[in-house]
XYZ file of C-alpha atoms in Angstrom:
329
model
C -4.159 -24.132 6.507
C -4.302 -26.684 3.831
C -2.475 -30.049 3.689
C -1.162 -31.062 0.126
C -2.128 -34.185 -1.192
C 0.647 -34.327 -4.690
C 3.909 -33.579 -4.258
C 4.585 -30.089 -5.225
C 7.551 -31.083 -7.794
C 6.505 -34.191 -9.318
C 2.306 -34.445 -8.203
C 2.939 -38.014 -6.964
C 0.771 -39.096 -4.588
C 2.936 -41.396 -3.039
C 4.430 -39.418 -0.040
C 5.546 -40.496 3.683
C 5.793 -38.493 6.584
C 9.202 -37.999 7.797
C 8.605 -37.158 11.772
C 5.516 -38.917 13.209
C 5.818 -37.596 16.867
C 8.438 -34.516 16.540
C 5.733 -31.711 16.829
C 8.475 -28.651 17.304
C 9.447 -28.893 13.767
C 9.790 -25.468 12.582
C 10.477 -22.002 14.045
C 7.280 -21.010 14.852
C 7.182 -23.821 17.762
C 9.840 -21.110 19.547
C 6.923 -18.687 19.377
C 3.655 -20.146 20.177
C 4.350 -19.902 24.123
C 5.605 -15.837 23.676
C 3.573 -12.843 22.909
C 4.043 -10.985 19.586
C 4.582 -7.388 19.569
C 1.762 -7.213 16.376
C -1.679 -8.696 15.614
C -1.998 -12.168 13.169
C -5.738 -11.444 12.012
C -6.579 -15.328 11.363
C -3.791 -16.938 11.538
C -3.358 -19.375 13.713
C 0.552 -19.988 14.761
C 0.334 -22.958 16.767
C -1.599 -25.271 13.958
C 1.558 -23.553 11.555
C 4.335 -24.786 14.265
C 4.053 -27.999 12.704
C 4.982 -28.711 9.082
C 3.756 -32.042 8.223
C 7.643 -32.680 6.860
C 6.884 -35.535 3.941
C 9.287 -36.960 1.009
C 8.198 -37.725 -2.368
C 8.513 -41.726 -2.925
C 9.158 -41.283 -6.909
C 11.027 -38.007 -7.282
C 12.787 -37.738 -3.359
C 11.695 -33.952 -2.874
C 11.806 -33.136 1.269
C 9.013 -30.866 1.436
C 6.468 -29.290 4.035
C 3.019 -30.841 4.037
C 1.014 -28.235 5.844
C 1.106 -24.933 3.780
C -1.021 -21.492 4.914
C -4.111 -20.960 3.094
C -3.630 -17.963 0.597
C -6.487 -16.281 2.206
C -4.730 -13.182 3.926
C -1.955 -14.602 3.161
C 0.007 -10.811 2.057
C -1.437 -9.373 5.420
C 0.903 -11.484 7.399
C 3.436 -12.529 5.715
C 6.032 -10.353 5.411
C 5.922 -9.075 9.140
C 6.168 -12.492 10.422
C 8.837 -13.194 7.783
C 10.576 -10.649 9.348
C 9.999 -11.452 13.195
C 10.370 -15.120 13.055
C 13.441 -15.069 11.166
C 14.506 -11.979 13.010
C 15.833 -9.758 9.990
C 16.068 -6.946 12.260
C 18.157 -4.518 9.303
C 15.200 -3.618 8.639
C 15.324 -0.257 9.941
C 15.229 3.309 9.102
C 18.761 3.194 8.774
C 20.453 0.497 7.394
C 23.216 -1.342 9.373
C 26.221 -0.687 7.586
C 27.028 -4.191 7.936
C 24.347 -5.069 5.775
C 24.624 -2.513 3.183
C 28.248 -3.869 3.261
C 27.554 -7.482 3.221
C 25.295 -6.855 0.359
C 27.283 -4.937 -1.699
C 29.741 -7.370 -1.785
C 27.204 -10.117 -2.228
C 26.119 -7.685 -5.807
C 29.893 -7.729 -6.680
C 29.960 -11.370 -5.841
C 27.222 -12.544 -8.053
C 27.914 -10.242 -10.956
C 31.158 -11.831 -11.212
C 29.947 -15.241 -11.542
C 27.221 -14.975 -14.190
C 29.489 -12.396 -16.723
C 31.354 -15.121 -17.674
C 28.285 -16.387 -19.363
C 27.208 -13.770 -21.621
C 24.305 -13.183 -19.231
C 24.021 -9.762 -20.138
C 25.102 -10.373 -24.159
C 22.312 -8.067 -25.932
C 20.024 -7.934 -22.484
C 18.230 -4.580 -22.476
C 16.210 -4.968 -19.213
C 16.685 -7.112 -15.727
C 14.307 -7.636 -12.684
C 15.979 -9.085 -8.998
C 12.958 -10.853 -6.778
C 14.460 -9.942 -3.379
C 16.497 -6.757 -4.053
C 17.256 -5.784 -1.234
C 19.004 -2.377 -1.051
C 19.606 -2.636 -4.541
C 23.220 -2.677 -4.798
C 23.071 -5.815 -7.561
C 20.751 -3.511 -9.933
C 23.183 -0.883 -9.504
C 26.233 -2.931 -10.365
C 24.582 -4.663 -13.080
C 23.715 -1.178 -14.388
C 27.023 0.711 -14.068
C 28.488 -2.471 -16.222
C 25.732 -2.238 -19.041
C 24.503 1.444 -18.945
C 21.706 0.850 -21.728
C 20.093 -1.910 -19.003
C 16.696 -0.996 -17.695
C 16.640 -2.288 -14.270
C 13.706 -3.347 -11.674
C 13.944 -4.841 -8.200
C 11.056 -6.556 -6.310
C 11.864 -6.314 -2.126
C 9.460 -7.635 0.783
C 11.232 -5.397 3.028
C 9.966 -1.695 3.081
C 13.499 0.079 4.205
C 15.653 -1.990 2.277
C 13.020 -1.293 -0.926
C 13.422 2.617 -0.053
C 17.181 2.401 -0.222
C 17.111 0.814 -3.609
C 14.633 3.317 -4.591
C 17.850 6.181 -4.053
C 20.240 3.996 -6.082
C 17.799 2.751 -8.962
C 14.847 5.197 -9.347
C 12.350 5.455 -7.591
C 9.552 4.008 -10.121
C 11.862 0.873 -10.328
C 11.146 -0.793 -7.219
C 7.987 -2.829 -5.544
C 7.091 -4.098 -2.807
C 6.143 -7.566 -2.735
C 4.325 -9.692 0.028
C 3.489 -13.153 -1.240
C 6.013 -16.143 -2.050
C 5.132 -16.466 -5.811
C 4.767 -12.682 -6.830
C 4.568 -11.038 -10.314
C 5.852 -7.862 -11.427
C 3.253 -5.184 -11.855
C 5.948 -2.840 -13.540
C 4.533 -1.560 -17.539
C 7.608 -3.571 -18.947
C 6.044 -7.220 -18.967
C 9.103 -9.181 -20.180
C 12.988 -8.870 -19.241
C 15.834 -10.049 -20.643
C 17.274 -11.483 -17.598
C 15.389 -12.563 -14.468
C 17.567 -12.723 -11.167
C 16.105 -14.639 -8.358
C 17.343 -14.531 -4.756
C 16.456 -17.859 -2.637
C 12.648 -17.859 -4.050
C 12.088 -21.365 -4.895
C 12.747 -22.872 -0.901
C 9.832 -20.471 0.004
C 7.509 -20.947 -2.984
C 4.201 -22.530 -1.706
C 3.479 -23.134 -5.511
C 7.329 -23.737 -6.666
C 5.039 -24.667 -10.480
C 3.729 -21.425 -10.206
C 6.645 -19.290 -9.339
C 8.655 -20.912 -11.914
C 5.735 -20.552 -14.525
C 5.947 -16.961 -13.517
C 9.041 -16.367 -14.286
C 8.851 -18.257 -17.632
C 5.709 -15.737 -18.517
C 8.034 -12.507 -17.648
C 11.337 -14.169 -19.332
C 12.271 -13.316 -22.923
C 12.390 -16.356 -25.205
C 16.209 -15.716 -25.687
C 16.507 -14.460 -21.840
C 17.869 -16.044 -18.914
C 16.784 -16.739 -15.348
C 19.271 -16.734 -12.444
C 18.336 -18.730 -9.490
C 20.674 -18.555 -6.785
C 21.471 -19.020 -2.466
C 19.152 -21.884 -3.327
C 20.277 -24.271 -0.559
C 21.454 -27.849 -1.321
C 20.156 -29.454 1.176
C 21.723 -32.648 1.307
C 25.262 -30.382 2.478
C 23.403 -28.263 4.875
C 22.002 -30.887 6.777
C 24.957 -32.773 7.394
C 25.862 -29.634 10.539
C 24.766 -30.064 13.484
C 24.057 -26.362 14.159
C 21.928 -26.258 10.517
C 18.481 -24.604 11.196
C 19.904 -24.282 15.222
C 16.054 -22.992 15.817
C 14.351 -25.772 14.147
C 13.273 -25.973 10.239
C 12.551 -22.909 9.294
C 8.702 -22.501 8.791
C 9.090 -20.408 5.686
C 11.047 -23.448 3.548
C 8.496 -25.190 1.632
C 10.633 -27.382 -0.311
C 14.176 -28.672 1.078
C 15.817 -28.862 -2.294
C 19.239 -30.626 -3.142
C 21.322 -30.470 -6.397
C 19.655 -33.994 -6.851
C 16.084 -32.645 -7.195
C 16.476 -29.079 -7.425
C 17.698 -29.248 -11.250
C 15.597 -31.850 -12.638
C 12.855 -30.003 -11.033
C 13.986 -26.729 -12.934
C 13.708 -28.640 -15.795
C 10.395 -30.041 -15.731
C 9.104 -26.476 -15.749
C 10.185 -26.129 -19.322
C 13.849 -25.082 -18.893
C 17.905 -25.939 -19.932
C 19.661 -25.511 -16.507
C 23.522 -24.848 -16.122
C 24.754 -25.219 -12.399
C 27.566 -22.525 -12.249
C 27.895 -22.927 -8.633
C 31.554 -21.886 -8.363
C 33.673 -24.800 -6.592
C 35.867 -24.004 -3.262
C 38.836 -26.415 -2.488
C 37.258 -28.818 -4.986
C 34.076 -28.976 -3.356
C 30.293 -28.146 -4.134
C 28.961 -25.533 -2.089
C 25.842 -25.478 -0.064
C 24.571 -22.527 -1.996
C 23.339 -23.463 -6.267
C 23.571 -20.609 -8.340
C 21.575 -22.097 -11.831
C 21.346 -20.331 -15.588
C 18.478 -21.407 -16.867
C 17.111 -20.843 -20.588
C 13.273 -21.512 -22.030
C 13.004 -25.272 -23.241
C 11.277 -27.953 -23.672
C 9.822 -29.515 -20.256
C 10.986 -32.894 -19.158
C 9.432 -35.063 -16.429
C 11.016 -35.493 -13.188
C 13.203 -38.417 -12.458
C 12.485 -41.426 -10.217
C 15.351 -40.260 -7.164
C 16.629 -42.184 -3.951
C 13.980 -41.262 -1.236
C 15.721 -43.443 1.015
C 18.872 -41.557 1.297
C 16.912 -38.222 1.596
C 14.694 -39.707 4.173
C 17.978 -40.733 6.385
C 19.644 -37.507 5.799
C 16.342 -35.488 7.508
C 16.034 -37.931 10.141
C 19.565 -37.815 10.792
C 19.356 -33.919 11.136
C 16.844 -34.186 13.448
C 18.994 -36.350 15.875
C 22.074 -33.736 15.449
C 19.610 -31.374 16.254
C 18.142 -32.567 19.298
C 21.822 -33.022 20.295
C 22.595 -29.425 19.451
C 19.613 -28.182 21.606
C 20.203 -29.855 24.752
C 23.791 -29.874 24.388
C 24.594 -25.764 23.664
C 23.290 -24.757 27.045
C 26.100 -26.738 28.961
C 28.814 -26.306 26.367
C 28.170 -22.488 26.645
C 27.692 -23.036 30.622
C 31.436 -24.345 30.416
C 32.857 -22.323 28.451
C 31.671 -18.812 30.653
C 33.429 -21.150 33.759
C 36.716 -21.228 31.806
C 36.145 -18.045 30.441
């Protein structure tokens, strides 16, 4: 494990720990007491149940400290990925719940970015996080000459894409800033599914997907969180800050950071009663790079801290509240 010394948005060096006593601060904590049903060859979980949470003083980025060394890195982290943040769809069979829930998720997304011209002249698209493939699929049954690719951590999810998409268009991935290893180096349009929260190089993820994006392509990020909605719940992150966020982007840092990496950004997050949601869904075309603004760490720093006290709430609170309500029952 390594402790950053820059922040990983802006490289300032002027950074201040959020939690100075508040060890359980992400869900590994949960696990370091329980025996796993697999092997971590060297990794050690309880150093990783704590996060080091920091904030940037110039640019106001929340961000984890403490990052895993990429040494081994691919050997574990997928299967912990998978048991800490219990994904357990990932099964021979697919739930059809999630097969459902994702192909109305495909639908979903498809019908935000058409609007756009998106796919306007776009011969070839990759998805990071494919899943079961159902967005490939769409994409392709609306634009039959597009040559589609999916990357998927996930091995039965990745095999059920395979059996919509072909089975030489999908990879499995196991790192948080992978490349494509497919012959077809550049794409047209480059669909990203929650990747920059998890980067542990967000610069080198998005200069990744600069390398593999056409000059006249686009990049879709989206379920990027914005943090400063999420965080108002109580019940956000009800098993602690998840260890696999890196960065705890808002709108407020999240774009400008998308630009300094040498790229226009639309937000076409689609509005509900008036209202933001918690999930960003950016375009984002090759330009020139532009530094990060100066942004108000103050306000950032009270919103985390202020989670933190909900949270303690929640934790100690749920037990009785769910006491009562089996009395009543």
């Amino acid at each position: 494990m390594h402790s950053l010394s820059n922040c990983p948005a802006c490289d300032s060096t002027n950074l201040q720990l959020v939690f100075s006593t508040w060890t359980g601060d992400n869900t590994l904590a949960r696990l370091v007491d329980k025996p796993l049903p697999f092997a971590l060859p060297g990794f050690d979980l309880p150093a990783h149940a704590t996060s080091a949470w920091h904030i940037c003083q110039h640019c106001a980025l929340l961000f984890a400290r403490n990052r895993p060394d990429a040494a081994g890195l691919a050997q574990w982290y997928p299967q912990l990925f998978q048991y800490s943040e219990e994904r357990s769809y990932n099964t021979a069979t697919l739930p059809q719940s999630y097969l459902d829930g994702k192909a109305k998720a495909a639908r979903a997304l498809l019908a935000d970015i058409e609007p756009y011209g998106v796919f306007t002249n776009a011969k070839s698209l990759v998805q990071f996080r494919t899943g079961p493939g159902h967005f490939l699929a769409e994409a392709k049954a609306n634009h039959p000459g597009l040559d589609v690719y999916g990357l998927e951590y996930f091995e039965h999810p990745a095999a059920y894409a395979r059996t919509l998409v072909g089975d030489d268009r999908i990879e499995i991935i196991s790192l948080p800033e992978p490349r494509p290893r497919f012959a077809r180096k550049t794409f047209a349009v480059v669909v990203a599914n929650h990747f920059l929260t998890h980067a542990h190089d967000p610069k080198v993820l998005m200069a990744n997907f600069r390398d593999i994006l056409s000059d006249d392509g686009t990049l879709v990020l989206y379920n990027e969180l914005d943090h400063d909605l999420s965080l108002k719940s109580m019940t956000a992150y009800a098993r602690g800050l998840n260890f696999f966020h890196k960065q705890l982007f808002s709108r407020a840092t999240l774009l400008p950071f998308v630009e300094s990496c040498g790229f226009a950004v639309k937000d076409i997050s689609v509005r509900k009663n008036g209202k933001l949601p918690k999930y960003v869904t950016l375009l984002c075309q090759k330009a020139a790079s532009k530094p990060m603004p100066k942004g108000d760490a103050t306000a950032a720093l009270k919103l985390l801290q202020s989670w933190r006290r909900k949270h303690t709430l929640y934790r100690f609170g749920k037990p009785v509240i769910d006491s009562i309500r089996k009395l009543v029952a």
